[in-house]
Short mmCIF file of C-alpha atoms in Angstrom, two decimals:
data_model
loop_
_atom_site.label_atom_id
_atom_site.label_comp_id
_atom_site.label_asym_id
_atom_site.label_seq_id
_atom_site.Cartn_x
_atom_site.Cartn_y
_atom_site.Cartn_z
CA MET T 1 -18.97 18.54 5.82
CA SER T 2 -19.16 21.61 8.02
CA HIS T 3 -20.76 24.95 7.18
CA ALA T 4 -19.06 28.06 8.49
CA PRO T 5 -20.39 31.61 8.74
CA ALA T 6 -19.81 33.78 5.67
CA PRO T 7 -16.69 35.69 6.86
CA VAL T 8 -14.99 32.49 7.88
CA LYS T 9 -16.05 30.73 4.72
CA GLU T 10 -14.61 33.51 2.57
CA LYS T 11 -11.31 33.27 4.40
CA ALA T 12 -11.34 29.48 4.05
CA GLN T 13 -11.83 29.74 0.29
CA SER T 14 -8.89 32.13 0.04
CA LEU T 15 -6.76 29.73 2.06
CA VAL T 16 -7.75 26.78 -0.12
CA ALA T 17 -7.04 28.81 -3.26
CA ALA T 18 -3.45 29.14 -2.08
CA ASN T 19 -3.17 25.34 -2.27
CA ALA T 20 -4.34 25.19 -5.86
CA ALA T 21 -1.97 23.64 -8.36
CA PRO T 22 -0.45 25.95 -10.99
CA GLY T 23 -2.58 26.34 -14.07
CA VAL T 24 -5.81 25.15 -12.45
CA PRO T 25 -8.69 27.59 -13.01
CA ALA T 26 -9.64 29.57 -9.93
CA GLU T 27 -13.34 29.01 -10.55
CA VAL T 28 -13.13 25.30 -9.71
CA PRO T 29 -15.29 25.04 -6.57
CA VAL T 30 -13.59 23.71 -3.48
CA PRO T 31 -15.87 22.57 -0.65
CA LEU T 32 -15.16 23.86 2.81
CA VAL T 33 -14.04 21.08 5.15
CA LEU T 34 -13.17 21.67 8.77
CA ASP T 35 -10.79 19.12 10.24
CA THR T 36 -12.92 18.04 13.18
CA TYR T 37 -11.25 14.74 14.00
CA VAL T 38 -9.81 14.70 17.51
CA PRO T 39 -7.77 11.63 18.53
CA PRO T 40 -9.09 10.08 21.75
CA GLN T 41 -7.25 10.34 25.04
CA LYS T 42 -4.72 7.51 25.17
CA THR T 43 -3.62 5.29 28.01
CA TRP T 44 -0.58 3.02 28.04
CA LYS T 45 -2.77 0.22 26.64
CA SER T 46 -3.22 1.99 23.31
CA TYR T 47 0.52 1.85 22.68
CA ILE T 48 0.20 -1.93 22.65
CA TRP T 49 -3.02 -2.12 20.56
CA SER T 50 -5.83 0.40 20.13
CA THR T 51 -8.56 -2.17 20.80
CA LEU T 52 -7.45 -2.36 24.44
CA ASP T 53 -8.48 1.26 24.99
CA VAL T 54 -12.15 1.29 23.85
CA PRO T 55 -15.53 0.16 25.31
CA LYS T 56 -16.26 -3.57 25.29
CA ASP T 57 -18.80 -3.54 22.46
CA GLU T 58 -16.42 -1.56 20.24
CA ALA T 59 -13.47 -3.78 21.24
CA ARG T 60 -15.48 -6.87 20.26
CA PHE T 61 -16.32 -5.32 16.89
CA LEU T 62 -12.71 -4.28 16.21
CA THR T 63 -11.44 -7.73 17.16
CA LYS T 64 -13.83 -9.29 14.66
CA LEU T 65 -12.57 -6.85 12.02
CA ASP T 66 -8.96 -7.69 12.79
CA LEU T 67 -9.61 -11.42 12.53
CA THR T 68 -11.55 -11.17 9.25
CA LEU T 69 -10.67 -8.04 7.31
CA ILE T 70 -6.99 -7.85 8.25
CA SER T 71 -6.40 -11.60 7.93
CA SER T 72 -8.05 -11.89 4.50
CA ALA T 73 -6.33 -8.74 3.24
CA ALA T 74 -2.93 -9.85 4.53
CA LEU T 75 -3.23 -13.36 3.09
CA GLY T 76 -4.28 -11.96 -0.29
CA VAL T 77 -1.32 -9.57 -0.30
CA MET T 78 1.04 -12.39 0.68
CA ILE T 79 -0.16 -14.61 -2.16
CA ARG T 80 0.08 -11.77 -4.66
CA TYR T 81 3.66 -10.92 -3.73
CA LEU T 82 4.51 -14.62 -3.51
CA ASP T 83 3.48 -14.85 -7.15
CA GLN T 84 5.23 -11.61 -8.04
CA VAL T 85 8.67 -12.83 -6.90
CA ASN T 86 8.17 -16.48 -7.91
CA ILE T 87 9.25 -15.70 -11.43
CA THR T 88 12.63 -14.41 -10.19
CA ASN T 89 13.11 -17.44 -7.93
CA ALA T 90 12.03 -19.78 -10.75
CA PHE T 91 14.38 -17.97 -13.15
CA ASN T 92 17.32 -18.63 -10.81
CA SER T 93 16.21 -22.21 -10.14
CA GLY T 94 16.05 -23.70 -13.62
CA MET T 95 13.54 -21.69 -15.68
CA LYS T 96 16.32 -19.68 -17.32
CA GLU T 97 17.95 -22.79 -18.71
CA ASP T 98 14.71 -24.70 -19.50
CA LEU T 99 13.16 -21.82 -21.50
CA GLU T 100 16.51 -20.44 -22.73
CA LEU T 101 16.00 -17.00 -21.20
CA TYR T 102 19.54 -15.73 -21.78
CA GLY T 103 18.68 -12.13 -22.71
CA ASN T 104 16.36 -9.64 -21.04
CA GLU T 105 13.29 -11.88 -21.27
CA LEU T 106 12.79 -11.72 -17.51
CA ASN T 107 12.78 -7.92 -17.66
CA PHE T 108 10.25 -7.98 -20.51
CA ALA T 109 7.99 -10.44 -18.66
CA ASN T 110 8.07 -8.19 -15.59
CA ALA T 111 7.44 -5.13 -17.78
CA LEU T 112 4.31 -6.72 -19.28
CA TRP T 113 3.10 -7.61 -15.79
CA SER T 114 3.68 -4.01 -14.66
CA ALA T 115 1.96 -2.58 -17.76
CA ALA T 116 -1.16 -4.66 -17.08
CA TYR T 117 -0.97 -3.75 -13.40
CA VAL T 118 -0.92 -0.04 -14.24
CA PHE T 119 -3.71 -0.37 -16.79
CA GLY T 120 -6.03 -2.02 -14.28
CA GLN T 121 -5.53 0.32 -11.31
CA ILE T 122 -8.05 3.14 -11.65
CA PRO T 123 -10.74 1.12 -13.53
CA SER T 124 -10.56 -1.51 -10.80
CA ASN T 125 -11.03 1.04 -8.02
CA LEU T 126 -13.95 2.57 -9.92
CA LEU T 127 -15.55 -0.85 -10.18
CA LEU T 128 -14.80 -1.70 -6.55
CA THR T 129 -16.95 1.11 -5.20
CA ARG T 130 -19.95 0.06 -7.31
CA VAL T 131 -20.01 -3.69 -6.68
CA ASN T 132 -19.92 -6.09 -3.75
CA ALA T 133 -16.39 -5.41 -2.51
CA PRO T 134 -15.55 -8.77 -0.87
CA ARG T 135 -16.93 -10.75 -3.83
CA TYR T 136 -14.97 -8.60 -6.27
CA ILE T 137 -11.70 -8.90 -4.32
CA ALA T 138 -12.20 -12.68 -4.05
CA PHE T 139 -12.82 -12.85 -7.81
CA LEU T 140 -9.47 -11.15 -8.42
CA GLU T 141 -7.75 -13.75 -6.24
CA PHE T 142 -9.49 -16.68 -7.95
CA ALA T 143 -8.54 -15.30 -11.37
CA TRP T 144 -4.84 -14.88 -10.71
CA THR T 145 -4.80 -18.31 -9.03
CA ALA T 146 -5.97 -19.85 -12.32
CA PHE T 147 -3.15 -18.14 -14.23
CA THR T 148 -0.65 -19.22 -11.58
CA PHE T 149 -1.59 -22.84 -12.26
CA GLY T 150 -1.22 -22.10 -15.97
CA THR T 151 2.34 -20.83 -15.54
CA ALA T 152 3.41 -24.30 -14.40
CA GLY T 153 2.95 -25.58 -17.96
CA VAL T 154 4.51 -22.69 -19.88
CA LYS T 155 6.62 -23.86 -22.87
CA ASN T 156 7.93 -20.66 -24.49
CA THR T 157 8.48 -16.96 -23.89
CA LYS T 158 5.33 -15.84 -25.74
CA THR T 159 3.11 -17.89 -23.45
CA LEU T 160 5.08 -16.65 -20.44
CA TYR T 161 4.53 -13.03 -21.54
CA ALA T 162 0.77 -13.58 -22.02
CA LEU T 163 0.34 -15.27 -18.64
CA ARG T 164 2.28 -12.57 -16.82
CA PHE T 165 0.13 -9.88 -18.49
CA PHE T 166 -3.13 -11.44 -17.29
CA VAL T 167 -1.75 -12.12 -13.82
CA GLY T 168 -0.82 -8.42 -13.59
CA LEU T 169 -4.24 -7.35 -14.85
CA PHE T 170 -6.11 -9.29 -12.15
CA GLU T 171 -3.65 -8.38 -9.42
CA ALA T 172 -3.91 -4.67 -10.28
CA GLY T 173 -6.93 -3.82 -8.17
CA HIS T 174 -6.17 -5.95 -5.13
CA PHE T 175 -3.86 -3.85 -2.97
CA PRO T 176 -5.68 -0.49 -3.42
CA ALA T 177 -8.96 -2.32 -2.83
CA VAL T 178 -8.02 -3.88 0.51
CA MET T 179 -6.45 -0.61 1.66
CA TYR T 180 -9.65 1.22 0.71
CA VAL T 181 -11.82 -1.23 2.65
CA CYS T 182 -9.55 -0.93 5.70
CA SER T 183 -9.65 2.86 5.62
CA SER T 184 -13.45 2.65 5.48
CA TYR T 185 -13.60 0.87 8.83
CA TYR T 186 -10.68 2.10 10.95
CA LYS T 187 -10.17 5.55 12.41
CA PRO T 188 -6.89 7.37 11.70
CA HIS T 189 -5.24 6.50 15.02
CA GLU T 190 -6.20 2.82 14.49
CA LEU T 191 -5.04 2.53 10.92
CA ALA T 192 -1.23 2.75 10.84
CA ARG T 193 -0.49 -0.51 12.61
CA ARG T 194 -3.23 -2.36 10.71
CA ASN T 195 -1.98 -1.05 7.38
CA SER T 196 1.56 -2.00 8.34
CA LEU T 197 0.45 -5.52 9.28
CA ILE T 198 -0.97 -5.86 5.78
CA GLN T 199 2.05 -4.16 4.24
CA ILE T 200 4.57 -6.50 5.89
CA PHE T 201 2.97 -9.39 4.04
CA VAL T 202 4.47 -7.76 0.95
CA SER T 203 7.72 -9.06 2.46
CA VAL T 204 6.26 -12.27 3.94
CA GLY T 205 5.30 -13.40 0.41
CA PRO T 206 8.87 -13.24 -0.96
CA LEU T 207 10.21 -14.62 2.33
CA PHE T 208 7.89 -17.60 2.07
CA SER T 209 8.67 -17.95 -1.64
CA GLY T 210 12.40 -18.41 -1.05
CA PHE T 211 11.92 -21.15 1.53
CA LEU T 212 9.18 -22.76 -0.57
CA MET T 213 11.35 -22.76 -3.69
CA ALA T 214 14.18 -24.38 -1.75
CA ALA T 215 11.85 -27.04 -0.30
CA VAL T 216 10.10 -27.76 -3.60
CA HIS T 217 13.41 -28.03 -5.45
CA ALA T 218 14.73 -30.47 -2.83
CA GLY T 219 11.58 -32.61 -2.64
CA LEU T 220 9.87 -32.43 -6.05
CA ASP T 221 12.54 -31.58 -8.63
CA GLY T 222 12.29 -34.22 -11.36
CA ARG T 223 9.08 -35.78 -10.01
CA ASN T 224 6.96 -37.01 -12.95
CA GLY T 225 9.52 -35.45 -15.27
CA TRP T 226 8.82 -31.90 -14.09
CA PRO T 227 11.55 -29.56 -12.80
CA GLY T 228 11.21 -27.95 -9.39
CA TRP T 229 10.28 -24.50 -10.69
CA ARG T 230 7.16 -25.90 -12.42
CA TRP T 231 6.09 -27.68 -9.22
CA MET T 232 6.58 -24.36 -7.46
CA TYR T 233 3.72 -22.81 -9.43
CA ILE T 234 1.46 -25.80 -8.73
CA ILE T 235 2.12 -25.53 -4.99
CA CYS T 236 1.52 -21.75 -5.08
CA GLY T 237 -1.83 -22.27 -6.79
CA VAL T 238 -2.80 -24.82 -4.15
CA ILE T 239 -1.92 -22.30 -1.42
CA SER T 240 -3.67 -19.40 -3.17
CA LEU T 241 -7.02 -21.16 -3.64
CA PRO T 242 -8.08 -21.43 0.05
CA CYS T 243 -6.94 -17.85 0.64
CA ALA T 244 -9.35 -16.70 -2.07
CA VAL T 245 -12.14 -18.77 -0.47
CA TRP T 246 -11.43 -17.13 2.92
CA THR T 247 -11.62 -13.67 1.31
CA PHE T 248 -15.00 -14.57 -0.20
CA PHE T 249 -16.47 -15.39 3.22
CA ALA T 250 -14.47 -13.18 5.61
CA MET T 251 -13.89 -9.84 3.87
CA PRO T 252 -16.61 -7.38 5.07
CA GLN T 253 -18.71 -5.29 2.74
CA LEU T 254 -18.19 -1.51 2.77
CA PRO T 255 -20.05 0.03 5.76
CA GLY T 256 -22.62 1.86 3.64
CA ARG T 257 -23.78 -1.39 2.01
CA ALA T 258 -23.09 -3.91 4.78
CA LYS T 259 -25.85 -6.26 5.94
CA PRO T 260 -25.96 -8.65 8.91
CA ASN T 261 -24.17 -11.94 8.23
CA TRP T 262 -22.49 -14.82 10.03
CA ILE T 263 -19.83 -12.45 11.41
CA PHE T 264 -21.37 -9.01 12.02
CA SER T 265 -24.72 -8.20 13.60
CA GLN T 266 -26.91 -5.22 12.68
CA GLU T 267 -25.80 -3.49 15.89
CA GLU T 268 -22.15 -3.84 14.84
CA ILE T 269 -22.90 -2.51 11.35
CA ASP T 270 -24.63 0.50 12.92
CA LEU T 271 -21.58 0.96 15.15
CA ALA T 272 -19.32 0.92 12.08
CA LYS T 273 -21.38 3.68 10.48
CA ARG T 274 -21.34 5.79 13.64
CA ARG T 275 -17.58 5.39 13.96
CA MET T 276 -16.99 6.43 10.32
CA PRO T 277 -19.84 8.78 9.31
CA THR T 278 -18.20 9.60 5.95
CA GLU T 279 -18.71 5.94 4.95
CA ALA T 280 -22.42 5.76 5.75
CA LYS T 281 -23.73 6.61 2.27
CA PHE T 282 -24.65 3.70 0.03
CA PHE T 283 -22.57 4.57 -3.03
CA THR T 284 -19.08 6.03 -2.88
CA GLY T 285 -16.36 6.38 -5.44
CA LEU T 286 -18.30 7.14 -8.65
CA PHE T 287 -15.85 9.73 -9.92
CA LYS T 288 -17.22 12.70 -11.83
CA TRP T 289 -15.21 15.12 -13.94
CA LYS T 290 -16.00 18.04 -11.63
CA ASP T 291 -14.71 15.98 -8.70
CA ILE T 292 -11.49 15.10 -10.52
CA LYS T 293 -10.94 18.77 -11.37
CA ARG T 294 -11.47 19.68 -7.73
CA TRP T 295 -9.09 16.99 -6.47
CA HIS T 296 -6.42 18.22 -8.86
CA THR T 297 -6.45 21.60 -7.14
CA THR T 298 -4.97 19.92 -4.03
CA TRP T 299 -1.40 18.80 -3.39
CA HIS T 300 -2.34 15.24 -2.36
CA VAL T 301 -3.00 14.17 -5.97
CA TYR T 302 0.53 15.19 -6.98
CA LEU T 303 2.86 14.62 -4.05
CA PHE T 304 1.70 11.22 -2.81
CA PRO T 305 1.80 9.53 -6.26
CA PHE T 306 5.17 11.12 -7.00
CA TYR T 307 6.54 9.90 -3.66
CA PHE T 308 5.36 6.37 -4.42
CA LEU T 309 6.79 6.65 -7.93
CA VAL T 310 10.34 7.43 -6.77
CA ALA T 311 10.24 5.39 -3.53
CA GLY T 312 9.07 2.36 -5.50
CA GLN T 313 12.39 2.26 -7.35
CA ILE T 314 14.50 1.99 -4.19
CA GLY T 315 13.66 -1.69 -3.62
CA GLN T 316 15.38 -2.64 -6.89
CA ALA T 317 18.73 -2.40 -5.07
CA GLY T 318 17.88 -5.22 -2.64
CA GLY T 319 16.33 -7.28 -5.45
CA SER T 320 19.78 -7.61 -6.99
CA MET T 321 21.07 -9.73 -4.08
CA ILE T 322 19.82 -13.09 -5.41
CA PHE T 323 21.77 -12.50 -8.63
CA TRP T 324 24.85 -11.53 -6.61
CA VAL T 325 24.69 -14.74 -4.58
CA LYS T 326 24.29 -16.87 -7.72
CA SER T 327 27.20 -15.08 -9.44
CA TYR T 328 29.67 -16.84 -7.09
CA ASN T 329 28.81 -20.10 -8.87
CA VAL T 330 31.13 -20.17 -11.89
CA LYS T 331 30.40 -22.63 -14.70
CA GLY T 332 32.84 -25.53 -14.70
CA GLN T 333 33.74 -25.10 -11.03
CA PRO T 334 32.17 -26.55 -7.87
CA PRO T 335 29.23 -24.35 -6.80
CA VAL T 336 29.83 -22.00 -3.88
CA PHE T 337 26.11 -21.79 -3.06
CA SER T 338 23.40 -24.44 -3.54
CA VAL T 339 20.01 -23.70 -5.14
CA ALA T 340 18.49 -23.64 -1.65
CA GLU T 341 21.09 -21.14 -0.41
CA ILE T 342 20.61 -18.92 -3.48
CA ASN T 343 16.90 -18.67 -2.64
CA ILE T 344 17.24 -18.41 1.15
CA ILE T 345 20.19 -16.04 1.71
CA PRO T 346 18.44 -12.93 0.26
CA LEU T 347 15.47 -13.52 2.56
CA GLY T 348 17.28 -11.67 5.34
CA ILE T 349 16.15 -8.51 3.54
CA ASN T 350 12.51 -9.52 3.98
CA VAL T 351 12.95 -10.37 7.67
CA ILE T 352 14.51 -6.96 8.38
CA THR T 353 11.77 -5.23 6.35
CA ILE T 354 9.04 -6.94 8.38
CA VAL T 355 10.56 -5.98 11.74
CA GLY T 356 11.39 -2.46 10.51
CA ALA T 357 7.90 -1.82 9.11
CA LEU T 358 6.20 -2.83 12.36
CA THR T 359 8.64 -0.73 14.39
CA SER T 360 8.09 2.23 12.05
CA SER T 361 4.29 2.09 12.47
CA TRP T 362 4.46 1.80 16.26
CA ILE T 363 6.89 4.74 16.45
CA SER T 364 4.73 6.79 14.07
CA ASP T 365 1.62 6.24 16.20
CA SER T 366 3.58 7.26 19.31
CA LEU T 367 5.01 10.51 17.92
CA PRO T 368 3.26 13.80 18.79
CA GLY T 369 0.19 14.07 16.60
CA SER T 370 0.94 10.57 15.21
CA ALA T 371 3.33 12.17 12.70
CA ARG T 372 3.83 10.06 9.56
CA TRP T 373 6.42 12.00 7.58
CA PRO T 374 9.44 11.14 9.83
CA SER T 375 9.10 7.44 8.90
CA MET T 376 9.03 8.36 5.21
CA VAL T 377 12.07 10.61 5.58
CA PHE T 378 14.07 7.92 7.41
CA ALA T 379 13.31 5.27 4.77
CA ALA T 380 14.26 7.62 1.94
CA LEU T 381 17.49 8.66 3.70
CA VAL T 382 18.54 5.00 3.98
CA GLY T 383 17.69 4.66 0.29
CA VAL T 384 20.10 7.47 -0.52
CA ILE T 385 23.03 6.09 1.50
CA ILE T 386 22.98 2.28 1.06
CA PRO T 387 22.49 1.98 -2.75
CA ALA T 388 25.18 4.66 -3.19
CA ALA T 389 27.52 2.52 -1.09
CA LEU T 390 26.63 -0.59 -3.14
CA GLY T 391 27.30 1.29 -6.35
CA SER T 392 30.69 2.52 -5.13
CA THR T 393 32.17 -0.76 -3.86
CA PRO T 394 33.46 -3.88 -5.68
CA VAL T 395 30.83 -6.43 -6.66
CA HIS T 396 32.87 -9.29 -5.17
CA PRO T 397 34.73 -7.75 -2.23
CA GLU T 398 36.92 -9.35 0.38
CA PRO T 399 35.48 -10.03 2.84
CA ARG T 400 32.24 -11.06 1.19
CA ALA T 401 30.28 -10.00 4.31
CA THR T 402 30.77 -6.29 3.46
CA ARG T 403 28.41 -6.36 0.50
CA TRP T 404 26.19 -8.93 2.22
CA VAL T 405 25.48 -6.49 5.08
CA LEU T 406 24.86 -3.60 2.66
CA PHE T 407 22.27 -5.67 0.79
CA TYR T 408 20.52 -6.48 4.07
CA LEU T 409 20.48 -2.80 5.07
CA THR T 410 18.53 -1.93 1.90
CA ALA T 411 15.56 -3.41 3.78
CA LEU T 412 15.30 -0.30 5.94
CA SER T 413 14.39 1.77 2.87
CA SER T 414 11.17 -0.25 2.48
CA THR T 415 9.76 0.22 5.98
CA ALA T 416 7.50 3.25 5.41
CA ALA T 417 4.96 1.93 2.88
CA GLY T 418 2.29 1.07 5.49
CA VAL T 419 2.72 4.44 7.19
CA THR T 420 2.46 6.18 3.80
CA TRP T 421 -0.83 4.44 3.02
CA THR T 422 -2.10 5.53 6.42
CA TYR T 423 -1.02 9.10 5.71
CA VAL T 424 -2.92 9.13 2.41
CA ASN T 425 -6.09 7.86 4.06
CA GLU T 426 -5.81 10.32 6.95
CA THR T 427 -5.35 13.37 4.74
CA SER T 428 -8.41 12.49 2.60
CA ARG T 429 -10.61 10.85 5.22
CA ASN T 430 -13.44 13.39 4.68
CA ASP T 431 -13.65 12.52 0.99
CA PRO T 432 -13.94 8.74 0.33
CA GLU T 433 -14.01 9.19 -3.45
CA LYS T 434 -10.81 11.23 -3.41
CA ARG T 435 -9.23 8.66 -1.11
CA ALA T 436 -9.93 5.88 -3.61
CA TYR T 437 -8.68 8.02 -6.50
CA VAL T 438 -5.39 9.04 -4.85
CA GLY T 439 -4.74 5.46 -3.72
CA ALA T 440 -5.17 4.16 -7.25
CA MET T 441 -2.99 6.96 -8.62
CA MET T 442 -0.23 6.10 -6.15
CA ASN T 443 -0.04 2.46 -7.16
CA ALA T 444 -0.44 3.25 -10.86
CA PHE T 445 2.35 5.82 -10.96
CA ALA T 446 4.71 3.56 -9.02
CA TYR T 447 4.25 0.70 -11.47
CA ILE T 448 4.22 2.85 -14.60
CA PHE T 449 7.88 3.53 -13.96
CA THR T 450 8.67 0.15 -12.40
CA ALA T 451 7.54 -1.37 -15.70
CA TRP T 452 10.46 0.01 -17.68
CA ILE T 453 13.10 1.68 -15.47
CA PRO T 454 14.65 -1.64 -14.28
CA ILE T 455 15.19 -2.66 -17.90
CA PHE T 456 17.81 0.09 -18.08
CA THR T 457 18.99 0.34 -14.47
CA PHE T 458 19.03 -3.37 -13.53
CA PRO T 459 19.11 -5.34 -16.85
CA THR T 460 19.03 -9.08 -16.14
CA LYS T 461 21.90 -9.86 -18.51
CA ASN T 462 24.20 -7.50 -16.57
CA GLN T 463 23.31 -8.73 -13.08
CA PRO T 464 24.95 -8.42 -10.57
CA TYR T 465 27.23 -5.84 -12.25
CA VAL T 466 24.73 -2.99 -11.93
CA ASN T 467 26.67 -0.31 -10.06
CA THR T 468 25.21 2.42 -12.29
CA GLY T 469 21.71 1.24 -11.41
CA MET T 470 22.60 1.44 -7.72
CA LYS T 471 23.63 5.08 -8.09
CA VAL T 472 20.48 5.91 -10.06
CA THR T 473 18.45 4.28 -7.27
CA SER T 474 20.18 6.58 -4.78
CA GLY T 475 19.04 9.52 -6.90
CA PHE T 476 15.43 8.30 -6.80
CA ALA T 477 15.72 8.04 -3.03
CA ALA T 478 16.93 11.64 -2.83
CA ALA T 479 13.81 12.70 -4.74
CA ALA T 480 11.69 10.65 -2.32
CA LEU T 481 13.39 12.37 0.63
CA LEU T 482 12.59 15.86 -0.67
CA THR T 483 9.02 14.83 -1.49
CA ALA T 484 8.47 13.38 1.99
CA LEU T 485 9.63 16.66 3.54
CA ALA T 486 7.30 18.60 1.22
CA ILE T 487 4.36 16.34 2.18
CA GLY T 488 5.10 16.85 5.88
CA TYR T 489 5.23 20.63 5.40
CA MET T 490 1.99 20.81 3.38
CA ASP T 491 0.11 18.62 5.84
CA HIS T 492 1.36 20.71 8.78
CA ARG T 493 0.25 23.88 7.00
CA ASP T 494 -3.20 22.45 6.26
CA LYS T 495 -3.71 21.36 9.87
CA LYS T 496 -2.60 24.75 11.15
CA ARG T 497 -5.03 26.54 8.84
CA ALA T 498 -7.81 24.14 9.81
CA ARG T 499 -7.23 24.92 13.48
CA ILE T 500 -7.33 28.65 12.79
CA LEU T 501 -10.50 28.22 10.76
CA GLY T 502 -12.07 26.08 13.47
CA ASP T 503 -11.21 28.64 16.15
CA GLU T 504 -12.70 31.46 14.07
CA HIS T 505 -15.78 29.34 13.43
CA GLU T 506 -16.31 28.89 17.17
CA SER T 507 -15.66 32.60 17.81
CA ASP T 508 -18.25 33.60 15.20
CA LYS T 509 -20.80 31.24 16.75
CA ARG T 510 -20.19 32.78 20.18
CA ARG T 511 -20.49 36.32 18.76
CA GLU T 512 -23.75 35.40 17.05
CA SER T 513 -25.04 33.98 20.32
CA ASP T 514 -23.98 37.08 22.27
CA SER T 515 -25.58 39.45 19.74
CA THR T 516 -28.95 37.67 19.75
CA PRO T 517 -31.53 40.15 21.18
CA GLU T 518 -32.88 39.15 24.53
CA THR T 519 -36.58 38.43 24.86
CA PRO T 520 -38.34 41.73 25.84
CA PHE T 521 -39.34 41.91 29.44
CA ASP T 522 -43.05 41.25 29.76
CA GLU T 523 -44.20 43.18 32.77
CA LYS T 524 -47.64 41.60 32.79
CA ALA T 525 -46.18 38.12 32.55
CA SER T 526 -43.89 38.85 35.44
CA LEU T 527 -46.83 39.86 37.54
#
C-alpha cells in the first residue's frame, strides 16, 4: 500500500470512483494502491523459463517450488478431472446398460456434481486461508478418493447421484486453492507458464482416462464378475491415493505461515516473503463485509466471473465427440468402432488443448507488457466459429473426416484458461483477500451454469444430434469474446491511470523536496 500526497490522493479517489459499479454507494472507501510492480529486465533465457534469469539462490528456491508445488497441484488437478470425465467414459463403456440409464440420468448426475461444486467454492476458499493449506488440500484429495472407490460398487441411480454430489463437494475447493497458493509464491511474470502447466492437466486427466478406460476394458472386463467400468473406478482410486499423499508432504504452506521443513530452509522462506511482500502477513483471506462491498466497486468482481461463466460453456461442443463416435455403432449391425476406439478417438481434443495452452502462455508472456487478453480473445473467437460450423453441418457427413476435424478444432477454444487465471492474479496481486474471493467467484459462476445449461443444450438422450446446442455454444463464445475485449480495455485503462498517478506522486515528492527551506547560513559556524 502506497500513500500519496493529498492532491494526488484526491485525484486517485476520483479516478477510482469512475470504476465503481452502478448502484454502489459512493461512500464505500476505496484504498489507494499504486501499481509499483516493474517486470525485471529479460534476457533470451527468460523466454525459455524464468528461473534461468535470476540469481542462483532464487533459482534454487524456484526450482524447489516447481518440483513440489507445481507437481502436487498438477497431479491433484489431473486426478480431479480424471474423475470428472470417468463417468462419461464409464457411461459409454457399459454403465448405461448395467444401470439402465436410458434417459437424462447422466445429465442429472453431472448437475448434482456441479451443484455441490458451486456450493463448496467460496466456503472452501474462506477455510483455506485460515487453516494449514497443504493439509487441507490433501484432505480434499483423500476425501474424493474414498468416494471414487465407492462409485465402483454403485447399484442404482440414487446411490450414483449421492456419490457424485459428495465427490463434487470435496472437489469444489481444490482448483481455486492450488491457484491461490501458486499466486502467493510466484511473481506475475513467472505465473502464466506455471498456471498453464497446471491448467493443461485439466486435459491430461481426460486424456489419461480414455486410454485407461480402453486398457481396463481390454484387461479387466469380466474379472471376478465385474464389468470394466467398475474396475475403472478401482484403478482411479489406486492412482489418486499416492497423489494425495504427495500433496500432504510436498505442497508448501502459504508464505506468511510457512516454517522450515524437509524441503525449504528458513532462508528460503524469508526469500519467499521478500519476493511477495503482500503475502508476508500471517492471516489472509478472512473476508469482511466492508471488504466485499469495496471489491464490488471494481470491475474485476463482475467481468472475470462472467467471462468464466460463458467461456465455460464452450467446451461442451467438444464433449459431444464421444457420443458422435459411438453413434456409428448401430444395434444389430457389426460395430464400426470398438469400445477402445470410442474412448481413444476423442482424446485428440485433449492433445491439441495441451499443446495450444502451453503455446498460448508462452506467447502471452512474450507479448509487450505480457498482455493476457489476446489469448482470451483468440480462444473465444474459435469458440464462435467452430461450434457454429458443427451446428450447421450434417451429423454424419461424407467424408466423415469433415466433422472429425471440426471436433478436434474445438480444442483451441479451451487454451486460455491458464492465462485467464494468471490475469486474475495479476490484477489483484496487491489484495490477497480479493484475489481469493474473485478466484472462487470465477469457478462458482462457471459451474452454476454448467450444472443445468447442458441439460437443455446437450441432453444425453439426444446426443449426438445437438445442432441447436452447438449454435447456443457459439452464442456463449460471442459473449466471452466481448467480455475479453472489455477486460483488456479496463485493465489498460487502470494501468494508464496508475502510471499517471505514479508520475504525479514522484513530481509532488520532488516539489516538496525543492520547496524545503535551506538551513540558514551560520556565519559563526562557518568561521
